[in-house]
Amino acid sequence: MLKLMKYELRKQAFSKLIIIIIAALGEAVFFSGLLLDKHDTMGLAIGLLTIFTMGAMFFIAFESIITYYNDLKQKQSYMLFLTPHTPYTIVGAKVLSSGIQIILSGLVFGLIFAVDGAALLAKYSSINEIKDFLHELLSVQFHIDVDGKLLVLAVLALLISWISTITLAYLSITLSTTFLANKRGKALISFIIFLILEYIFSKISDIVTSMPAIPQGPDFTIIISIVLYTVLTAITYLATAWMLDKKVSV
């Protein structure tokens, strides 16, 4: 599986290099504004980096989905599924490589914003006062104690939910190329199935997290969400590999 994962990572390496270069340029602009005490430059850099982070995370997930789609559509890539490797190994390598890319990207962007925030707090003491005020406001008015643990859990839940979305897309694409292969409008049907499954899962998540037996609180809610997203990822991975095993592998 490690060789397959390396193969998947190499296929998408160039786009990650571009993302790193753009993020580095954004950081250069931010720190130039910080050193020259230009608030507009710093604000612009942070704003653009925030937008770029969201766009980059979306692109990483989208690229993983498109790569999988092309592997099933293009003859040269399709041959990968006719190798001695089982579909469970091949799809597992794709899921793991996608997960690694998303988690590492999330960690890198998180580190970037942490460094930027620390630099701002070190230079401008007034920001520290604003931070303390917001922390107290959230604690008193909304009973939310924002600490490092909660932020880490929230980011982890977001990243795992993104991975589950990718595996759900894998499932929909596989469905359109296997059991729906001879159906008219199979792409549209699989996309509708994807949306329906996303909606159903979001409702299940809401029901589970609001059950009286479940401990209440932001941290418990996030932990339960992480577990649910992990289960969804496992189910969609197994279903995808099973369909490929039945319809594609030899």
PDB file of C-alpha atoms in Angstrom:
ATOM      1  CA  MET A   1       0.000   0.000   0.000  1.00  0.00           C
ATOM      2  CA  LEU A   2       2.909   2.374   0.676  1.00  0.00           C
ATOM      3  CA  LYS A   3       3.960   2.236  -2.986  1.00  0.00           C
ATOM      4  CA  LEU A   4       0.410   3.046  -4.063  1.00  0.00           C
ATOM      5  CA  MET A   5       0.267   5.948  -1.612  1.00  0.00           C
ATOM      6  CA  LYS A   6       3.558   7.329  -2.947  1.00  0.00           C
ATOM      7  CA  TYR A   7       2.142   7.013  -6.471  1.00  0.00           C
ATOM      8  CA  GLU A   8      -0.968   8.963  -5.469  1.00  0.00           C
ATOM      9  CA  LEU A   9       1.045  11.665  -3.698  1.00  0.00           C
ATOM     10  CA  ARG A  10       3.402  12.089  -6.672  1.00  0.00           C
ATOM     11  CA  LYS A  11       0.459  12.597  -9.026  1.00  0.00           C
ATOM     12  CA  GLN A  12      -0.714  15.581  -6.962  1.00  0.00           C
ATOM     13  CA  ALA A  13       2.652  16.937  -5.797  1.00  0.00           C
ATOM     14  CA  PHE A  14       2.904  19.858  -8.243  1.00  0.00           C
ATOM     15  CA  SER A  15      -0.301  21.523  -7.062  1.00  0.00           C
ATOM     16  CA  LYS A  16       0.890  21.302  -3.446  1.00  0.00           C
ATOM     17  CA  LEU A  17       4.140  23.034  -4.431  1.00  0.00           C
ATOM     18  CA  ILE A  18       2.132  25.887  -5.966  1.00  0.00           C
ATOM     19  CA  ILE A  19       0.036  26.165  -2.788  1.00  0.00           C
ATOM     20  CA  ILE A  20       3.188  26.344  -0.640  1.00  0.00           C
ATOM     21  CA  ILE A  21       4.703  29.066  -2.842  1.00  0.00           C
ATOM     22  CA  ILE A  22       1.541  31.201  -2.745  1.00  0.00           C
ATOM     23  CA  ALA A  23       1.230  30.782   1.044  1.00  0.00           C
ATOM     24  CA  ALA A  24       4.892  31.775   1.453  1.00  0.00           C
ATOM     25  CA  LEU A  25       4.314  34.910  -0.629  1.00  0.00           C
ATOM     26  CA  GLY A  26       1.319  35.779   1.552  1.00  0.00           C
ATOM     27  CA  GLU A  27       3.439  35.388   4.675  1.00  0.00           C
ATOM     28  CA  ALA A  28       6.150  37.586   3.164  1.00  0.00           C
ATOM     29  CA  VAL A  29       3.581  40.324   2.557  1.00  0.00           C
ATOM     30  CA  PHE A  30       2.221  39.979   6.109  1.00  0.00           C
ATOM     31  CA  PHE A  31       5.602  40.212   7.822  1.00  0.00           C
ATOM     32  CA  SER A  32       6.696  43.091   5.607  1.00  0.00           C
ATOM     33  CA  GLY A  33       3.588  44.946   6.801  1.00  0.00           C
ATOM     34  CA  LEU A  34       4.345  43.947  10.399  1.00  0.00           C
ATOM     35  CA  LEU A  35       7.946  45.169  10.236  1.00  0.00           C
ATOM     36  CA  LEU A  36       7.003  48.413   8.493  1.00  0.00           C
ATOM     37  CA  ASP A  37       3.990  48.900  10.807  1.00  0.00           C
ATOM     38  CA  LYS A  38       1.555  49.064   7.883  1.00  0.00           C
ATOM     39  CA  HIS A  39      -1.810  47.917   9.193  1.00  0.00           C
ATOM     40  CA  ASP A  40      -3.497  47.931   5.788  1.00  0.00           C
ATOM     41  CA  THR A  41      -0.855  45.602   4.376  1.00  0.00           C
ATOM     42  CA  MET A  42      -1.182  43.210   7.318  1.00  0.00           C
ATOM     43  CA  GLY A  43      -4.971  43.227   7.117  1.00  0.00           C
ATOM     44  CA  LEU A  44      -4.891  42.594   3.378  1.00  0.00           C
ATOM     45  CA  ALA A  45      -2.408  39.744   3.790  1.00  0.00           C
ATOM     46  CA  ILE A  46      -4.429  38.062   6.557  1.00  0.00           C
ATOM     47  CA  GLY A  47      -7.653  38.458   4.581  1.00  0.00           C
ATOM     48  CA  LEU A  48      -6.142  37.015   1.409  1.00  0.00           C
ATOM     49  CA  LEU A  49      -4.485  34.187   3.340  1.00  0.00           C
ATOM     50  CA  THR A  50      -7.827  33.305   4.937  1.00  0.00           C
ATOM     51  CA  ILE A  51      -9.568  33.180   1.561  1.00  0.00           C
ATOM     52  CA  PHE A  52      -6.647  31.275   0.052  1.00  0.00           C
ATOM     53  CA  THR A  53      -6.699  28.740   2.900  1.00  0.00           C
ATOM     54  CA  MET A  54     -10.367  27.934   2.316  1.00  0.00           C
ATOM     55  CA  GLY A  55      -9.811  27.757  -1.437  1.00  0.00           C
ATOM     56  CA  ALA A  56      -6.717  25.585  -1.069  1.00  0.00           C
ATOM     57  CA  MET A  57      -8.451  23.103   1.235  1.00  0.00           C
ATOM     58  CA  PHE A  58     -11.375  22.882  -1.177  1.00  0.00           C
ATOM     59  CA  PHE A  59      -8.993  22.410  -4.114  1.00  0.00           C
ATOM     60  CA  ILE A  60      -7.079  19.613  -2.365  1.00  0.00           C
ATOM     61  CA  ALA A  61     -10.311  17.692  -1.802  1.00  0.00           C
ATOM     62  CA  PHE A  62     -11.564  18.460  -5.318  1.00  0.00           C
ATOM     63  CA  GLU A  63      -8.273  17.329  -6.875  1.00  0.00           C
ATOM     64  CA  SER A  64      -8.458  14.018  -5.011  1.00  0.00           C
ATOM     65  CA  ILE A  65     -11.980  13.459  -6.320  1.00  0.00           C
ATOM     66  CA  ILE A  66     -11.063  14.410  -9.904  1.00  0.00           C
ATOM     67  CA  THR A  67      -7.986  12.165  -9.791  1.00  0.00           C
ATOM     68  CA  TYR A  68     -10.145   9.234  -8.721  1.00  0.00           C
ATOM     69  CA  TYR A  69     -12.684  10.040 -11.437  1.00  0.00           C
ATOM     70  CA  ASN A  70      -9.953  10.087 -14.091  1.00  0.00           C
ATOM     71  CA  ASP A  71      -8.550   6.803 -12.801  1.00  0.00           C
ATOM     72  CA  LEU A  72     -11.880   5.170 -13.587  1.00  0.00           C
ATOM     73  CA  LYS A  73     -12.465   6.982 -16.880  1.00  0.00           C
ATOM     74  CA  GLN A  74      -9.050   6.982 -18.574  1.00  0.00           C
ATOM     75  CA  LYS A  75      -7.802   3.652 -19.892  1.00  0.00           C
ATOM     76  CA  GLN A  76      -4.209   4.109 -18.710  1.00  0.00           C
ATOM     77  CA  SER A  77      -5.275   4.959 -15.162  1.00  0.00           C
ATOM     78  CA  TYR A  78      -8.082   2.388 -15.240  1.00  0.00           C
ATOM     79  CA  MET A  79      -5.471  -0.350 -15.593  1.00  0.00           C
ATOM     80  CA  LEU A  80      -4.455   0.371 -11.997  1.00  0.00           C
ATOM     81  CA  PHE A  81      -7.605  -1.444 -10.899  1.00  0.00           C
ATOM     82  CA  LEU A  82      -6.623  -4.515 -12.930  1.00  0.00           C
ATOM     83  CA  THR A  83      -3.310  -5.001 -11.116  1.00  0.00           C
ATOM     84  CA  PRO A  84      -2.731  -7.739  -8.502  1.00  0.00           C
ATOM     85  CA  HIS A  85      -3.605  -5.207  -5.787  1.00  0.00           C
ATOM     86  CA  THR A  86      -7.101  -5.627  -4.371  1.00  0.00           C
ATOM     87  CA  PRO A  87      -9.619  -2.769  -4.722  1.00  0.00           C
ATOM     88  CA  TYR A  88      -9.562  -2.458  -0.927  1.00  0.00           C
ATOM     89  CA  THR A  89      -5.821  -1.754  -1.056  1.00  0.00           C
ATOM     90  CA  ILE A  90      -6.088   0.657  -3.995  1.00  0.00           C
ATOM     91  CA  VAL A  91      -9.003   2.645  -2.588  1.00  0.00           C
ATOM     92  CA  GLY A  92      -7.422   2.525   0.861  1.00  0.00           C
ATOM     93  CA  ALA A  93      -4.245   4.070  -0.549  1.00  0.00           C
ATOM     94  CA  LYS A  94      -6.284   6.811  -2.205  1.00  0.00           C
ATOM     95  CA  VAL A  95      -8.238   7.553   0.969  1.00  0.00           C
ATOM     96  CA  LEU A  96      -5.112   7.581   3.138  1.00  0.00           C
ATOM     97  CA  SER A  97      -3.148   9.778   0.722  1.00  0.00           C
ATOM     98  CA  SER A  98      -6.070  12.213   0.514  1.00  0.00           C
ATOM     99  CA  GLY A  99      -6.410  12.197   4.289  1.00  0.00           C
ATOM    100  CA  ILE A 100      -2.696  12.811   4.775  1.00  0.00           C
ATOM    101  CA  GLN A 101      -2.767  15.734   2.348  1.00  0.00           C
ATOM    102  CA  ILE A 102      -5.777  17.328   4.023  1.00  0.00           C
ATOM    103  CA  ILE A 103      -4.487  16.862   7.579  1.00  0.00           C
ATOM    104  CA  LEU A 104      -0.974  18.093   6.745  1.00  0.00           C
ATOM    105  CA  SER A 105      -2.404  21.070   4.858  1.00  0.00           C
ATOM    106  CA  GLY A 106      -4.653  21.875   7.803  1.00  0.00           C
ATOM    107  CA  LEU A 107      -1.698  21.677  10.186  1.00  0.00           C
ATOM    108  CA  VAL A 108       0.460  23.884   7.959  1.00  0.00           C
ATOM    109  CA  PHE A 109      -2.211  26.556   7.550  1.00  0.00           C
ATOM    110  CA  GLY A 110      -3.006  26.350  11.256  1.00  0.00           C
ATOM    111  CA  LEU A 111       0.670  26.880  12.051  1.00  0.00           C
ATOM    112  CA  ILE A 112       0.800  29.852   9.677  1.00  0.00           C
ATOM    113  CA  PHE A 113      -2.101  31.592  11.425  1.00  0.00           C
ATOM    114  CA  ALA A 114      -0.704  30.684  14.853  1.00  0.00           C
ATOM    115  CA  VAL A 115       2.637  32.285  13.972  1.00  0.00           C
ATOM    116  CA  ASP A 116       0.911  35.359  12.544  1.00  0.00           C
ATOM    117  CA  GLY A 117      -1.276  35.686  15.634  1.00  0.00           C
ATOM    118  CA  ALA A 118       1.677  35.295  17.981  1.00  0.00           C
ATOM    119  CA  ALA A 119       3.603  37.946  16.042  1.00  0.00           C
ATOM    120  CA  LEU A 120       0.680  40.371  16.270  1.00  0.00           C
ATOM    121  CA  LEU A 121       0.205  39.751  19.997  1.00  0.00           C
ATOM    122  CA  ALA A 122       3.909  40.253  20.609  1.00  0.00           C
ATOM    123  CA  LYS A 123       3.964  43.618  18.833  1.00  0.00           C
ATOM    124  CA  TYR A 124       0.571  45.083  19.724  1.00  0.00           C
ATOM    125  CA  SER A 125      -0.488  44.780  23.377  1.00  0.00           C
ATOM    126  CA  SER A 126      -3.961  46.154  22.584  1.00  0.00           C
ATOM    127  CA  ILE A 127      -4.738  42.987  20.639  1.00  0.00           C
ATOM    128  CA  ASN A 128      -4.151  41.016  23.829  1.00  0.00           C
ATOM    129  CA  GLU A 129      -6.822  43.097  25.550  1.00  0.00           C
ATOM    130  CA  ILE A 130      -9.265  42.470  22.694  1.00  0.00           C
ATOM    131  CA  LYS A 131      -8.524  38.738  22.865  1.00  0.00           C
ATOM    132  CA  ASP A 132      -9.211  38.664  26.610  1.00  0.00           C
ATOM    133  CA  PHE A 133     -12.446  40.612  26.107  1.00  0.00           C
ATOM    134  CA  LEU A 134     -13.715  38.203  23.428  1.00  0.00           C
ATOM    135  CA  HIS A 135     -12.764  35.225  25.577  1.00  0.00           C
ATOM    136  CA  GLU A 136     -14.719  36.626  28.526  1.00  0.00           C
ATOM    137  CA  LEU A 137     -17.691  37.528  26.301  1.00  0.00           C
ATOM    138  CA  LEU A 138     -17.954  33.995  24.921  1.00  0.00           C
ATOM    139  CA  SER A 139     -17.587  32.527  28.399  1.00  0.00           C
ATOM    140  CA  VAL A 140     -20.209  34.732  30.094  1.00  0.00           C
ATOM    141  CA  GLN A 141     -22.786  35.194  27.333  1.00  0.00           C
ATOM    142  CA  PHE A 142     -22.597  31.866  25.505  1.00  0.00           C
ATOM    143  CA  HIS A 143     -20.987  29.627  28.162  1.00  0.00           C
ATOM    144  CA  ILE A 144     -18.260  28.654  25.705  1.00  0.00           C
ATOM    145  CA  ASP A 145     -14.778  28.314  27.103  1.00  0.00           C
ATOM    146  CA  VAL A 146     -12.544  28.640  24.071  1.00  0.00           C
ATOM    147  CA  ASP A 147      -9.272  26.906  24.853  1.00  0.00           C
ATOM    148  CA  GLY A 148      -6.551  25.140  22.909  1.00  0.00           C
ATOM    149  CA  LYS A 149      -8.173  21.719  23.309  1.00  0.00           C
ATOM    150  CA  LEU A 150     -11.499  22.898  21.889  1.00  0.00           C
ATOM    151  CA  LEU A 151      -9.830  24.574  18.912  1.00  0.00           C
ATOM    152  CA  VAL A 152      -7.795  21.452  18.132  1.00  0.00           C
ATOM    153  CA  LEU A 153     -10.924  19.278  18.306  1.00  0.00           C
ATOM    154  CA  ALA A 154     -12.859  21.678  16.074  1.00  0.00           C
ATOM    155  CA  VAL A 155     -10.110  21.719  13.448  1.00  0.00           C
ATOM    156  CA  LEU A 156      -9.790  17.923  13.612  1.00  0.00           C
ATOM    157  CA  ALA A 157     -13.549  17.511  13.158  1.00  0.00           C
ATOM    158  CA  LEU A 158     -13.477  19.838  10.154  1.00  0.00           C
ATOM    159  CA  LEU A 159     -10.615  17.935   8.522  1.00  0.00           C
ATOM    160  CA  ILE A 160     -12.181  14.513   9.110  1.00  0.00           C
ATOM    161  CA  SER A 161     -15.524  15.752   7.768  1.00  0.00           C
ATOM    162  CA  TRP A 162     -13.685  16.872   4.633  1.00  0.00           C
ATOM    163  CA  ILE A 163     -12.151  13.399   4.273  1.00  0.00           C
ATOM    164  CA  SER A 164     -15.585  11.802   4.677  1.00  0.00           C
ATOM    165  CA  THR A 165     -16.905  14.052   1.912  1.00  0.00           C
ATOM    166  CA  ILE A 166     -14.135  12.791  -0.380  1.00  0.00           C
ATOM    167  CA  THR A 167     -14.936   9.140   0.327  1.00  0.00           C
ATOM    168  CA  LEU A 168     -18.624   9.839  -0.210  1.00  0.00           C
ATOM    169  CA  ALA A 169     -17.729  11.350  -3.594  1.00  0.00           C
ATOM    170  CA  TYR A 170     -15.643   8.240  -4.349  1.00  0.00           C
ATOM    171  CA  LEU A 171     -18.707   6.135  -3.583  1.00  0.00           C
ATOM    172  CA  SER A 172     -20.923   8.191  -5.903  1.00  0.00           C
ATOM    173  CA  ILE A 173     -18.377   8.120  -8.749  1.00  0.00           C
ATOM    174  CA  THR A 174     -17.897   4.370  -8.359  1.00  0.00           C
ATOM    175  CA  LEU A 175     -21.647   3.848  -8.382  1.00  0.00           C
ATOM    176  CA  SER A 176     -21.947   5.719 -11.698  1.00  0.00           C
ATOM    177  CA  THR A 177     -19.219   3.600 -13.317  1.00  0.00           C
ATOM    178  CA  THR A 178     -20.317   0.207 -11.991  1.00  0.00           C
ATOM    179  CA  PHE A 179     -23.947  -0.492 -11.175  1.00  0.00           C
ATOM    180  CA  LEU A 180     -25.183   2.578 -13.104  1.00  0.00           C
ATOM    181  CA  ALA A 181     -22.743   2.132 -16.011  1.00  0.00           C
ATOM    182  CA  ASN A 182     -25.469   1.478 -18.594  1.00  0.00           C
ATOM    183  CA  LYS A 183     -27.998   3.969 -17.257  1.00  0.00           C
ATOM    184  CA  ARG A 184     -28.794   7.249 -18.956  1.00  0.00           C
ATOM    185  CA  GLY A 185     -27.925  10.276 -16.856  1.00  0.00           C
ATOM    186  CA  LYS A 186     -25.777   8.169 -14.533  1.00  0.00           C
ATOM    187  CA  ALA A 187     -23.555  11.126 -13.604  1.00  0.00           C
ATOM    188  CA  LEU A 188     -26.561  13.200 -12.555  1.00  0.00           C
ATOM    189  CA  ILE A 189     -28.051  10.279 -10.652  1.00  0.00           C
ATOM    190  CA  SER A 190     -24.828   9.653  -8.735  1.00  0.00           C
ATOM    191  CA  PHE A 191     -24.526  13.368  -7.919  1.00  0.00           C
ATOM    192  CA  ILE A 192     -28.083  13.402  -6.575  1.00  0.00           C
ATOM    193  CA  ILE A 193     -27.283  10.309  -4.507  1.00  0.00           C
ATOM    194  CA  PHE A 194     -24.222  12.125  -3.149  1.00  0.00           C
ATOM    195  CA  LEU A 195     -26.346  15.110  -2.080  1.00  0.00           C
ATOM    196  CA  ILE A 196     -29.009  12.878  -0.528  1.00  0.00           C
ATOM    197  CA  LEU A 197     -26.439  10.883   1.446  1.00  0.00           C
ATOM    198  CA  GLU A 198     -24.785  14.093   2.665  1.00  0.00           C
ATOM    199  CA  TYR A 199     -28.171  15.405   3.789  1.00  0.00           C
ATOM    200  CA  ILE A 200     -29.120  12.141   5.520  1.00  0.00           C
ATOM    201  CA  PHE A 201     -25.822  11.995   7.371  1.00  0.00           C
ATOM    202  CA  SER A 202     -26.079  15.614   8.521  1.00  0.00           C
ATOM    203  CA  LYS A 203     -29.543  14.860   9.917  1.00  0.00           C
ATOM    204  CA  ILE A 204     -28.289  11.709  11.662  1.00  0.00           C
ATOM    205  CA  SER A 205     -25.439  13.741  13.147  1.00  0.00           C
ATOM    206  CA  ASP A 206     -27.874  16.379  14.429  1.00  0.00           C
ATOM    207  CA  ILE A 207     -30.142  13.732  15.968  1.00  0.00           C
ATOM    208  CA  VAL A 208     -27.297  11.871  17.675  1.00  0.00           C
ATOM    209  CA  THR A 209     -25.605  14.972  19.102  1.00  0.00           C
ATOM    210  CA  SER A 210     -28.918  16.263  20.487  1.00  0.00           C
ATOM    211  CA  MET A 211     -29.942  13.013  22.198  1.00  0.00           C
ATOM    212  CA  PRO A 212     -30.599  13.436  25.956  1.00  0.00           C
ATOM    213  CA  ALA A 213     -28.274  10.526  26.762  1.00  0.00           C
ATOM    214  CA  ILE A 214     -25.359  12.313  25.090  1.00  0.00           C
ATOM    215  CA  PRO A 215     -23.361  14.626  27.394  1.00  0.00           C
ATOM    216  CA  GLN A 216     -23.858  18.244  26.367  1.00  0.00           C
ATOM    217  CA  GLY A 217     -21.097  20.731  25.742  1.00  0.00           C
ATOM    218  CA  PRO A 218     -19.015  21.871  22.774  1.00  0.00           C
ATOM    219  CA  ASP A 219     -16.210  19.380  23.409  1.00  0.00           C
ATOM    220  CA  PHE A 220     -18.531  16.354  23.644  1.00  0.00           C
ATOM    221  CA  THR A 221     -20.448  17.457  20.548  1.00  0.00           C
ATOM    222  CA  ILE A 222     -17.253  17.782  18.543  1.00  0.00           C
ATOM    223  CA  ILE A 223     -15.919  14.414  19.730  1.00  0.00           C
ATOM    224  CA  ILE A 224     -19.175  12.711  18.725  1.00  0.00           C
ATOM    225  CA  SER A 225     -19.005  14.428  15.331  1.00  0.00           C
ATOM    226  CA  ILE A 226     -15.461  13.137  14.857  1.00  0.00           C
ATOM    227  CA  VAL A 227     -16.600   9.587  15.648  1.00  0.00           C
ATOM    228  CA  LEU A 228     -19.562   9.858  13.255  1.00  0.00           C
ATOM    229  CA  TYR A 229     -17.428  11.252  10.425  1.00  0.00           C
ATOM    230  CA  THR A 230     -14.884   8.483  10.985  1.00  0.00           C
ATOM    231  CA  VAL A 231     -17.615   5.842  10.795  1.00  0.00           C
ATOM    232  CA  LEU A 232     -18.981   7.424   7.604  1.00  0.00           C
ATOM    233  CA  THR A 233     -15.503   7.406   6.074  1.00  0.00           C
ATOM    234  CA  ALA A 234     -15.060   3.716   6.902  1.00  0.00           C
ATOM    235  CA  ILE A 235     -18.485   2.753   5.522  1.00  0.00           C
ATOM    236  CA  THR A 236     -18.081   4.669   2.253  1.00  0.00           C
ATOM    237  CA  TYR A 237     -14.551   3.307   1.799  1.00  0.00           C
ATOM    238  CA  LEU A 238     -15.721  -0.293   2.254  1.00  0.00           C
ATOM    239  CA  ALA A 239     -18.734   0.218  -0.029  1.00  0.00           C
ATOM    240  CA  THR A 240     -16.564   1.795  -2.744  1.00  0.00           C
ATOM    241  CA  ALA A 241     -13.988  -1.005  -2.616  1.00  0.00           C
ATOM    242  CA  TRP A 242     -16.748  -3.636  -2.615  1.00  0.00           C
ATOM    243  CA  MET A 243     -18.332  -2.211  -5.783  1.00  0.00           C
ATOM    244  CA  LEU A 244     -14.962  -2.108  -7.536  1.00  0.00           C
ATOM    245  CA  ASP A 245     -14.232  -5.652  -6.421  1.00  0.00           C
ATOM    246  CA  LYS A 246     -17.526  -6.873  -7.879  1.00  0.00           C
ATOM    247  CA  LYS A 247     -17.526  -4.891 -11.133  1.00  0.00           C
ATOM    248  CA  VAL A 248     -13.965  -3.915 -12.073  1.00  0.00           C
ATOM    249  CA  SER A 249     -11.237  -6.137 -10.641  1.00  0.00           C
ATOM    250  CA  VAL A 250     -10.192  -9.375 -12.251  1.00  0.00           C
TER     251      VAL A 250
END
